[in-house]
Coordinates of C-alpha atoms and ligand atoms in Angstrom, one line a residue:
X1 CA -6.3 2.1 -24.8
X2 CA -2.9 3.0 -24.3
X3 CA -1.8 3.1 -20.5
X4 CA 1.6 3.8 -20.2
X5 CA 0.9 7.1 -19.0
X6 CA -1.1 6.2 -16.1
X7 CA -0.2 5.0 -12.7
X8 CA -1.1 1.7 -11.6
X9 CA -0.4 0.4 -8.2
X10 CA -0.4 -2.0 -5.4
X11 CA -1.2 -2.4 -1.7
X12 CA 0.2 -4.5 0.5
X13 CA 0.3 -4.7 3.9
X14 CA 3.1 -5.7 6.4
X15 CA 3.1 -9.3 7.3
X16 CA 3.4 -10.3 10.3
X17 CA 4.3 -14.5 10.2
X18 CA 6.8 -16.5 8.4
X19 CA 4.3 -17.7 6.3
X20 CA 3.0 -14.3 5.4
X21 CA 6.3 -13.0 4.8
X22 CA 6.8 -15.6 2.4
X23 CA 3.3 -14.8 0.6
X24 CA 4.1 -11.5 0.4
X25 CA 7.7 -11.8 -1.4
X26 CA 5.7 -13.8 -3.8
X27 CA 2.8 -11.6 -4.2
X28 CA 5.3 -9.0 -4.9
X29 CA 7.5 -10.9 -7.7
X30 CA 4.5 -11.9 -9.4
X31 CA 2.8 -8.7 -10.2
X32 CA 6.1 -6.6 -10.2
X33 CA 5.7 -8.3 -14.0
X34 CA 3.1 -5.9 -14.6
X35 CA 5.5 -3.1 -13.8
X36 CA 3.5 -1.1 -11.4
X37 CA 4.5 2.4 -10.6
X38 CA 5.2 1.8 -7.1
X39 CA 3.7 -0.6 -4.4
X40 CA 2.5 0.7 -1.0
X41 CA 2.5 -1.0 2.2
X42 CA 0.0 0.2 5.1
X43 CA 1.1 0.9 8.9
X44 CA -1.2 0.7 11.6
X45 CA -2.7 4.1 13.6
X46 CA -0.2 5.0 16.6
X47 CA 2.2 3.1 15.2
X48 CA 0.9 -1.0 15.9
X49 CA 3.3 -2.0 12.5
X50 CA 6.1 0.1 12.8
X51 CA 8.7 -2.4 12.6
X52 CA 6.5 -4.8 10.4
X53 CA 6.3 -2.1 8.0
X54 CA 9.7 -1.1 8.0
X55 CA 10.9 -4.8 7.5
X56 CA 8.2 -4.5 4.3
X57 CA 9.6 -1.5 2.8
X58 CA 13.3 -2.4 3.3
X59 CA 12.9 -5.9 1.5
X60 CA 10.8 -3.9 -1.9
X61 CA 13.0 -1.2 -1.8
X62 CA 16.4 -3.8 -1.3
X63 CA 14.7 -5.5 -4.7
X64 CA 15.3 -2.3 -6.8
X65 CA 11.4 -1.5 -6.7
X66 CA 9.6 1.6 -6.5
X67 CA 8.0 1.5 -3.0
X68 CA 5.4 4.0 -1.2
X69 CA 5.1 3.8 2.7
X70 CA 2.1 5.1 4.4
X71 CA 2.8 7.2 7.2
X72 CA -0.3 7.9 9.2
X73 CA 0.0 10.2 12.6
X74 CA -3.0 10.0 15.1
X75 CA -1.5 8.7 18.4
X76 CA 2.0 10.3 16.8
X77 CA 4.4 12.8 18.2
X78 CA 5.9 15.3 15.9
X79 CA 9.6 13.8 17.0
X80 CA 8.5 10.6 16.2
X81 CA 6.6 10.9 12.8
X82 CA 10.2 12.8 12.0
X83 CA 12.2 10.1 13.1
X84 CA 10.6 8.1 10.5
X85 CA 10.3 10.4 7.6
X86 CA 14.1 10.9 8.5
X87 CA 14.6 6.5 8.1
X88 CA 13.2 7.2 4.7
X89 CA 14.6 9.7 3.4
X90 CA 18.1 8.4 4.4
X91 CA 16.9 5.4 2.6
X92 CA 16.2 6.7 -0.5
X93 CA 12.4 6.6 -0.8
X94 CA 10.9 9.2 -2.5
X95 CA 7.4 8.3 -2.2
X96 CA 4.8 8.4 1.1
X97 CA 0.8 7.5 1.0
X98 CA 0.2 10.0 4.5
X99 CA -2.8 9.5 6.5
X100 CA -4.5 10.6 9.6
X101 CA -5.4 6.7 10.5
X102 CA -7.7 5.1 13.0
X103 CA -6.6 4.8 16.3
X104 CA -8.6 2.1 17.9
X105 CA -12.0 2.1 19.8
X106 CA -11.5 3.3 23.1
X107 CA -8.5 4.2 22.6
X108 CA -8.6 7.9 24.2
X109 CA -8.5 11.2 23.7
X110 CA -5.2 11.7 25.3
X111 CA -3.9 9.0 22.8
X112 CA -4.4 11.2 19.8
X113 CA -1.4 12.7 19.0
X114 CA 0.2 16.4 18.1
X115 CA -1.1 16.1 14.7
X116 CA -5.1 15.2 14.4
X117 CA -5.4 15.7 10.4
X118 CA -3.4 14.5 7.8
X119 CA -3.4 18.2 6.4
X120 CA -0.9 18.8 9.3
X121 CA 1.1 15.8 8.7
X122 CA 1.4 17.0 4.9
X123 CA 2.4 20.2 6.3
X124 CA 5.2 18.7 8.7
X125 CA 6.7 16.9 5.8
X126 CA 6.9 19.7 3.3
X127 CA 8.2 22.0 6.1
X128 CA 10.9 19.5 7.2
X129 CA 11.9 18.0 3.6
X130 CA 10.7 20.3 1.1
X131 CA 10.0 18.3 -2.3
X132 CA 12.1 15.4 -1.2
X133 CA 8.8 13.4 -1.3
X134 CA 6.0 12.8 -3.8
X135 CA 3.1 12.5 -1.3
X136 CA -0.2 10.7 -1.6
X137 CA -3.6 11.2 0.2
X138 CA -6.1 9.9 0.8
X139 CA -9.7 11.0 -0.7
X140 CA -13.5 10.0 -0.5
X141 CA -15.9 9.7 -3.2
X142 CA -18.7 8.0 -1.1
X143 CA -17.3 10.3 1.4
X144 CA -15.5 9.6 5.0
X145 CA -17.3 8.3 7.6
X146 CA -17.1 11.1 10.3
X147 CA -16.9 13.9 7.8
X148 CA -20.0 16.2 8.9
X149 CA -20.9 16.1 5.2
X150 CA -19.7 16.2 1.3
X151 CA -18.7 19.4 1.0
X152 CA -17.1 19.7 3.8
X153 CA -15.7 16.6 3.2
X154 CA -14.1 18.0 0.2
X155 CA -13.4 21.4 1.9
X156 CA -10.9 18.7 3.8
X157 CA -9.6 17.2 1.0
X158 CA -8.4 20.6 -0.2
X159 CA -6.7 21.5 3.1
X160 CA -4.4 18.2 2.2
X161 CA -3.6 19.3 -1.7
X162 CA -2.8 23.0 -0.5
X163 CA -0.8 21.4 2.2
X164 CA 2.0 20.1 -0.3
X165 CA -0.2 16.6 -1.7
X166 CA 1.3 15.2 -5.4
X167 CA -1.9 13.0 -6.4
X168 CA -4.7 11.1 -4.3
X169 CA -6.0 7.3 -4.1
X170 CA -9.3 6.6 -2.6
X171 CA -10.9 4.5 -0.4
X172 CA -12.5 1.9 -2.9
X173 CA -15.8 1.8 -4.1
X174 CA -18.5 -0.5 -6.6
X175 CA -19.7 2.7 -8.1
X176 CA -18.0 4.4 -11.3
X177 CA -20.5 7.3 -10.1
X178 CA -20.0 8.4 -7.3
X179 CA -15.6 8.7 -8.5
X180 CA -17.2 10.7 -11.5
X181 CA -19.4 13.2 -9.2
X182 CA -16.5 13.7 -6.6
X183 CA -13.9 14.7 -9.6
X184 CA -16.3 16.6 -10.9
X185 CA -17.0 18.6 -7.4
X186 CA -13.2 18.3 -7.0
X187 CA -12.6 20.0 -10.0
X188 CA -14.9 22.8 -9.2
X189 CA -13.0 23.4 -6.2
X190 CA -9.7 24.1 -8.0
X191 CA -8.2 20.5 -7.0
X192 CA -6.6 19.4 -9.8
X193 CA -4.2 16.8 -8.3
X194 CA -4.6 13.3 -9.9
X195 CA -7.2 11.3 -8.3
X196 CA -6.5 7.8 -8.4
X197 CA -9.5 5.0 -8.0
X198 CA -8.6 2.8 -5.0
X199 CA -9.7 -0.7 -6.2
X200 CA -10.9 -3.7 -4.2
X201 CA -11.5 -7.5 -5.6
X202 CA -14.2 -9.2 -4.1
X203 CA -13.0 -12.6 -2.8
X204 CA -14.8 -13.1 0.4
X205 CA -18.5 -11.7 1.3
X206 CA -18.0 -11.8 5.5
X207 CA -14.5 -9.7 5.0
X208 CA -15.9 -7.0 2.5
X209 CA -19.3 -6.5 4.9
X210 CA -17.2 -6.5 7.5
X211 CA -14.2 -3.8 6.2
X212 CA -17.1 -2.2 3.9
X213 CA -19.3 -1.3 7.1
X214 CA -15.8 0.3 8.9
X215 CA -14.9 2.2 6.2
X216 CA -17.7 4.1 4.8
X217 CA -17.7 2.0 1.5
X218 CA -21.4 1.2 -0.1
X219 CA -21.8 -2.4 -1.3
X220 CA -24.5 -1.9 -4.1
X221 CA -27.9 -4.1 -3.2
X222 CA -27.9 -5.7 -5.9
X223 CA -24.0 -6.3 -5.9
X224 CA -24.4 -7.7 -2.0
X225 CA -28.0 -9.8 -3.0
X226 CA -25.8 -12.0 -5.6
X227 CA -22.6 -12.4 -3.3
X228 CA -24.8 -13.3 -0.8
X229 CA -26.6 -15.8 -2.4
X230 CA -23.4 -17.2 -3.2
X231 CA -23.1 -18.6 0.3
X232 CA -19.9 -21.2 0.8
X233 CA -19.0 -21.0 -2.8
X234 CA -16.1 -19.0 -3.3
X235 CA -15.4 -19.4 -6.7
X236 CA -18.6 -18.3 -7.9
X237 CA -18.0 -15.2 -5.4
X238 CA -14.7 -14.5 -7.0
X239 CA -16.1 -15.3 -10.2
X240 CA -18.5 -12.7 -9.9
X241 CA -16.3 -10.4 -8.3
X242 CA -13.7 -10.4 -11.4
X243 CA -16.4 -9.4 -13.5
X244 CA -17.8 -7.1 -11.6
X245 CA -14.6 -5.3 -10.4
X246 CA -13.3 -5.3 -14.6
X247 CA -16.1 -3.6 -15.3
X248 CA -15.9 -0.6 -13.0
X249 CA -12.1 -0.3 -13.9
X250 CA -12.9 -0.4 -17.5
X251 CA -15.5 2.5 -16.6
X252 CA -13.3 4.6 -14.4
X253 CA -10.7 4.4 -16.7
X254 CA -13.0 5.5 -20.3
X255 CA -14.0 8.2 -18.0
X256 CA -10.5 9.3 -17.5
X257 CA -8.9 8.5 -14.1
X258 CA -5.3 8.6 -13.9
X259 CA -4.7 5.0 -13.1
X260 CA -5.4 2.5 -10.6
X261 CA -4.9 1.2 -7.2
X262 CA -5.2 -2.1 -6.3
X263 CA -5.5 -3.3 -3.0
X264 CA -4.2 -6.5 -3.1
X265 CA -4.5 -8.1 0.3
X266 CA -1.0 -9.4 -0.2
X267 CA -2.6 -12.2 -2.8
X268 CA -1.5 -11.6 -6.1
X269 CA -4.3 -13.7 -7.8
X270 CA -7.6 -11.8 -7.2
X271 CA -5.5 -8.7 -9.0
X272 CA -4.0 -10.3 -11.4
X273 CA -7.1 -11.8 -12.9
X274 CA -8.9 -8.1 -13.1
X275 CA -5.2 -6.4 -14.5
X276 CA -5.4 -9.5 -17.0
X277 CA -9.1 -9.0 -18.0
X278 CA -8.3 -5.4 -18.4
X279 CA -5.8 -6.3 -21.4
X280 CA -4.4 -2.6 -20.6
X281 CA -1.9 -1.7 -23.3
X282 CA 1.3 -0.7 -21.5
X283 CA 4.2 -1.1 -23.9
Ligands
LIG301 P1 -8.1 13.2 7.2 O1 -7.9 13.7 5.8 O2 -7.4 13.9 8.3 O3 -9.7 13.2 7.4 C1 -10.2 12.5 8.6 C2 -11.6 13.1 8.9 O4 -11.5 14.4 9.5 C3 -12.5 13.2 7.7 O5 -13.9 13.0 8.2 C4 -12.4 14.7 7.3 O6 -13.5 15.2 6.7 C5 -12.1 15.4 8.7 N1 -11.1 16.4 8.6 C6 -9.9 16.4 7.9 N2 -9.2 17.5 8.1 C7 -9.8 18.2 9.0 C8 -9.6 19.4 9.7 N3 -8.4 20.1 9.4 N4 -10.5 19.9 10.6 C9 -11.6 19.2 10.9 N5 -11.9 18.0 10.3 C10 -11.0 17.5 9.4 N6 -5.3 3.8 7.8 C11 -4.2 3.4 8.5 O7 -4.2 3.4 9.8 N7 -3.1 2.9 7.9 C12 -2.9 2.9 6.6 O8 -1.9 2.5 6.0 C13 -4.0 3.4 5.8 N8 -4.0 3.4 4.4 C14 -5.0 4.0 3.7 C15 -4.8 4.1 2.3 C16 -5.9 4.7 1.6 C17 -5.7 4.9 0.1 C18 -7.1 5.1 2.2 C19 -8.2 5.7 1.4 C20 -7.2 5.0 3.6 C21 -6.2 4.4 4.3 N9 -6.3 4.3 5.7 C22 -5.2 3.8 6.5 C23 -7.5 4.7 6.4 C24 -7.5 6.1 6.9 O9 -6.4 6.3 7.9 C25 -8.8 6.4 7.6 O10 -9.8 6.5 6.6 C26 -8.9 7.7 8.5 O11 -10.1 7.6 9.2 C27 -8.8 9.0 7.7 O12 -7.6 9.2 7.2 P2 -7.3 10.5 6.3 O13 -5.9 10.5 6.0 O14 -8.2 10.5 5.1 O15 -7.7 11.6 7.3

């Protein structure tokens, strides 16, 4: 398989300690060998990681290397999404992941912001900076949680790509299906953006329950049943999970999708082993 056409990424997030600043720069060199496309680093609803993020960005993008920020806007003013967009693009970054976000629990209505959908924030950027940016969304296949249903759901989706979006990642998922049957329905809509599989290792049972049940993604029974049984032994969990997570790659990626997108969890190691099991020919 020949890959150099795709895009492959990576997700950080912003660390926050010495230590995890440190982890980070090293996560970074490390599979910066693979020569991603670009690497994205999350920032927290209404803004919790602003300066964490920026500090994140500045260092990749200081290194020479292609770097994405995600820009989400719930809990945002218009000014102040601009002032950002305005940091980057007198930066030099051409690329944005833009999301709506999660404000947290309890949070308040009041706390929600001038601009409730990502569609709008699309909008706001192509209105303000034209093509300056090459603008990622996010998209669904098991669908979002709070979406009233699929096709709806996708309705959504649509409202983002006519807004100005270049290409999507999704939220991550253990089953090649439900990618092919959202393309599928995607493509019946007219969306013909790229529509890039959001990829998660499996290196700890707790934390994927636990981020699996916020965000909507299904951990197949039979998938959870093993990992569970597992217990304390994490290297029989991340044994499993590099096989598991190679083989839905290797799916996605006979059935055609566009690339990859890994979400690294700042540790380079998990990713690594699945991008190395992979074998992808990228010369
Ligand atoms: P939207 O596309 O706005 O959709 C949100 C919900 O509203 C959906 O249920 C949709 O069906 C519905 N909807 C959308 N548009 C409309 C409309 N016009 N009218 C009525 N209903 C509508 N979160 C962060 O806080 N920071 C991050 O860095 C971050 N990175 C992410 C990266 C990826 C690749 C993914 C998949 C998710 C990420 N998230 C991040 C999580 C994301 O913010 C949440 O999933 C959030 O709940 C939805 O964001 P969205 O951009 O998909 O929202």
């Amino acid at each position: 398989m020949n890959a150099k056409r795709m895009t492959f990424s990576f997700e950080l997030f912003p660390p926050k300690t010495e230590q995890g600043i440190a982890r980070m720069h090293e996560t970074v060199t490390l599979l910066n060998e693979r020569h991603p496309a670009y690497f994205s680093v999350t920032y927290g609803a209404g803004g919790s990681t602003r300066n964490n993020t920026f500090a994140t960005v500045d260092w990749i993008h200081e290194q020479g290397i292609e770097v994405a920020p995600h820009l989400s806007c719930v809990g945002s003013t218009r000014e102040e999404t601009g002032e950002i967009l305005h940091r980057y693009v007198n930066q030099g970054i051409h690329r944005l992941v833009a999301l709506r976000g999660d404000l947290p629990s309890g949070a308040g209505a009041g706390a929600i912001g001038e601009l409730q959908y990502a569609n709008e924030l699309v909008s706001l950027i192509r209105e303000r900076f034209g093509n300056h940016f090459h603008i990622e969304v996010a998209a669904y296949p098991e669908m979002h949680p709070q979406a009233p249903n699929f096709e709806r759901d996708i309705d959504y989706f649509k409202l983002k790509v006519e807004a100005g979006a270049n290409a999507a990642i999704t939220q991550y998922f253990y089953n090649a299906d439900a990618y092919a049957a959202f393309v599928e329905a995607c493509s019946k809509r007219g969306i013909d953006i790229p529509i890039v599989p959001g990829i998660m290792p499996i290196t700890n049972f707790s934390n994927l329950v636990r981020f699996s049940d916020a965000c909507g993604a299904e951990i197949p029974r039979w998938l959870r049943k093993r990992l569970e049984a597992y217990g304390d032994d994490i290297d029989s969990i991340r044994k499993l999970g590099v096989e598991v997570v190679t083989r839905l790659c290797q799916q996605l990626l006979d059935m055609g999708a566009p690339g990859l997108h890994f979400y690294t969890m700042n540790q380079a190691g998990p990713t690594l082993a699945i991008w190395d099991a992979l074998a992808l020919d990228r010369k």
